[in-house]
Structures are given as C-alpha cells and as structure tokens.
Coordinates of C-alpha atoms in Angstrom, one line a residue:
M1 CA 1.2 -97.7 -214.0
T2 CA -0.6 -95.9 -211.3
E3 CA -4.2 -94.9 -210.6
S4 CA -3.4 -91.3 -211.5
D5 CA -2.5 -92.4 -215.1
P6 CA -5.7 -93.6 -216.8
A7 CA -4.1 -93.4 -220.3
A8 CA -1.5 -95.9 -219.2
L9 CA -4.1 -98.2 -217.7
A10 CA -6.2 -98.1 -220.9
A11 CA -3.0 -98.9 -222.9
F12 CA -2.3 -101.8 -220.6
I13 CA -5.8 -103.2 -221.1
G14 CA -5.4 -102.9 -224.9
N15 CA -2.0 -104.6 -224.8
Q16 CA -3.4 -107.5 -222.9
R17 CA -5.7 -108.3 -225.8
A18 CA -3.0 -107.8 -228.4
E19 CA -0.3 -109.8 -226.6
H20 CA -2.1 -112.4 -224.6
H21 CA -5.6 -112.5 -226.3
V22 CA -7.3 -111.4 -223.1
P23 CA -10.8 -109.9 -224.0
H24 CA -11.2 -106.2 -223.0
R25 CA -14.3 -107.2 -220.9
L26 CA -12.3 -109.6 -218.8
A27 CA -9.3 -107.3 -218.3
C28 CA -11.6 -104.4 -217.3
R29 CA -13.5 -106.6 -214.8
V30 CA -10.2 -107.8 -213.2
L31 CA -8.8 -104.3 -213.0
G32 CA -12.1 -102.9 -211.6
V33 CA -12.9 -100.4 -214.4
S34 CA -16.0 -100.4 -216.7
E35 CA -15.8 -101.2 -220.4
S36 CA -17.2 -97.8 -221.3
W37 CA -14.4 -96.2 -219.3
F38 CA -11.8 -98.2 -221.3
Y39 CA -13.4 -97.3 -224.7
K40 CA -13.4 -93.6 -223.6
W41 CA -9.7 -93.6 -222.8
R42 CA -8.5 -96.0 -225.5
G43 CA -8.2 -93.6 -228.4
K44 CA -7.8 -90.4 -226.4
P45 CA -4.7 -88.4 -227.4
M46 CA -2.2 -87.3 -224.8
T47 CA -2.9 -83.8 -223.3
T48 CA -0.3 -81.1 -223.5
R49 CA 0.3 -81.5 -219.8
E50 CA 1.0 -85.2 -220.2
V51 CA 3.3 -84.6 -223.1
R52 CA 5.2 -81.9 -221.0
R53 CA 5.4 -84.2 -218.0
G54 CA 6.8 -87.0 -220.2
K55 CA 9.5 -84.7 -221.5
L56 CA 10.2 -83.4 -218.0
A57 CA 10.6 -87.0 -216.8
E58 CA 13.1 -87.7 -219.6
A59 CA 15.1 -84.5 -218.7
I60 CA 15.1 -85.6 -215.0
K61 CA 16.3 -89.1 -215.8
Q62 CA 19.0 -87.7 -218.0
I63 CA 20.3 -85.3 -215.3
F64 CA 20.1 -87.9 -212.7
E65 CA 22.1 -90.5 -214.7
G66 CA 24.5 -87.7 -215.7
S67 CA 25.3 -87.2 -212.1
G68 CA 26.1 -90.8 -211.6
G69 CA 23.0 -91.3 -209.5
T70 CA 24.1 -88.8 -206.8
Y71 CA 21.7 -85.9 -207.3
G72 CA 18.5 -85.6 -205.3
S73 CA 15.5 -83.6 -206.2
P74 CA 16.9 -80.2 -205.1
K75 CA 20.0 -80.4 -207.3
V76 CA 18.1 -81.9 -210.2
W77 CA 15.6 -79.0 -209.9
I78 CA 18.5 -76.4 -210.0
R79 CA 19.8 -78.0 -213.1
L80 CA 16.4 -78.0 -214.7
L81 CA 16.0 -74.3 -213.9
R82 CA 19.4 -73.6 -215.6
E83 CA 18.2 -75.5 -218.7
G84 CA 15.0 -73.3 -218.9
W85 CA 12.4 -75.5 -217.3
R86 CA 9.7 -73.8 -215.1
V87 CA 8.8 -76.4 -212.5
S88 CA 8.6 -76.7 -208.7
V89 CA 11.0 -78.8 -206.6
N90 CA 8.0 -80.8 -205.3
T91 CA 7.0 -81.8 -208.9
V92 CA 10.6 -82.9 -209.5
A93 CA 10.6 -84.9 -206.3
K94 CA 7.3 -86.5 -207.2
I95 CA 8.4 -87.5 -210.7
M96 CA 11.7 -88.8 -209.3
A97 CA 9.7 -91.0 -206.8
E98 CA 7.5 -92.3 -209.6
L99 CA 10.6 -93.2 -211.6
G100 CA 12.3 -94.8 -208.6
L101 CA 15.2 -92.4 -208.6
A102 CA 16.8 -91.4 -205.3
G103 CA 20.0 -89.5 -204.8
R104 CA 22.8 -90.9 -202.6
K105 CA 22.7 -89.8 -199.0
I106 CA 25.8 -88.0 -197.6
R107 CA 27.7 -90.4 -195.4
R108 CA 29.2 -88.7 -192.3
R109 CA 32.6 -89.9 -191.3
R110 CA 32.8 -91.3 -187.9
G111 CA 35.9 -90.7 -185.7
L112 CA 38.1 -93.7 -185.1
T113 CA 40.1 -94.5 -182.0
R114 CA 43.6 -95.3 -183.2
P115 CA 46.0 -96.8 -180.7
G116 CA 49.5 -95.5 -180.6
K117 CA 48.8 -91.9 -181.6
R118 CA 50.7 -90.5 -178.6
A119 CA 52.7 -92.0 -175.8
A120 CA 50.7 -93.6 -172.9
A121 CA 50.9 -91.8 -169.6
P122 CA 53.1 -93.6 -167.0
D123 CA 51.2 -96.0 -164.7
F124 CA 52.2 -94.8 -161.2
V125 CA 49.5 -96.7 -159.4
R126 CA 50.0 -100.0 -161.4
R127 CA 46.3 -100.1 -162.2
D128 CA 45.4 -100.3 -158.5
F129 CA 42.9 -97.5 -157.7
T130 CA 42.0 -98.6 -154.2
A131 CA 42.9 -96.2 -151.5
D132 CA 42.7 -96.3 -147.7
A133 CA 41.6 -92.7 -147.3
P134 CA 40.5 -89.9 -149.6
D135 CA 43.0 -87.8 -151.5
Q136 CA 45.7 -90.5 -151.6
V137 CA 45.6 -91.8 -155.2
W138 CA 45.1 -89.6 -158.2
P139 CA 45.2 -90.8 -161.8
A140 CA 47.4 -88.9 -164.2
T141 CA 45.6 -87.1 -167.1

C-alpha cells in the first residue's frame, strides 16, 4: 500500500472495520486522511488504467517467476513486447520495484592463482638479492 494508491488505502481502512472492529473515523485519523476522503474513495470503481496496471503487474510477475528470478526489467520488457504489451521499460522497472522483484546480477569470475601450473624457475641466487655493486645479481624471469 503506497501513497500513490488511494483505492488500496480506502480498502485498508474498510478492512480494519470489518476485521478488527476499528471505526472508520479512528482509522482515518491515525492514517492522516479525512473521513470525507475515505467515503469518496470507498465505493469508487477501478479505472481502466488501474485495471490495465494490475494485469501488467500479473504479466510481469509471471515472466519474472518463469525466468527463475533472473530477468531484470529490460529482459522482462522485451518479453512483454513480444507478448503484445505496449509499455515503457521505465514502467516495467517501477512495477517490478513496487512488487519487490529484482533480477540476479551477473557475477564476474575472478582469476585464481593456482600453484603448480608450470615449473618454478631455478633459484640461482638462493633468495639472496643483496649485491656489492650494480649489475651483479639479476633475477630470472
């Protein structure tokens, strides 16, 4: 339930009375809305935009779960386009964020140092790199 979804807030206030016997007046006061606002939104039918957004959210959830939770908003958006939806990638990203869906990030492989891959160079200086003068001791590469 977010501030941008007044119908859900009105439904929440109505459910508080039905489930917990909390009066509308008290629930409205606690949530910071007027009673007249609640009665205005209580019986209001969903708009076509809200209905479409709900169907879009279901389609996004289905595609995301079908991918095993790996797809992010760009791939979900491509799948929606293939299914015939006209929607922007930003809308898909916003709905995914509202639903708490996030694709898995690509993990880069790190190189490992593995001993014993090739023979070690012979130790001619016996790990003693001190020299009396320049140009006397050179490490092998």
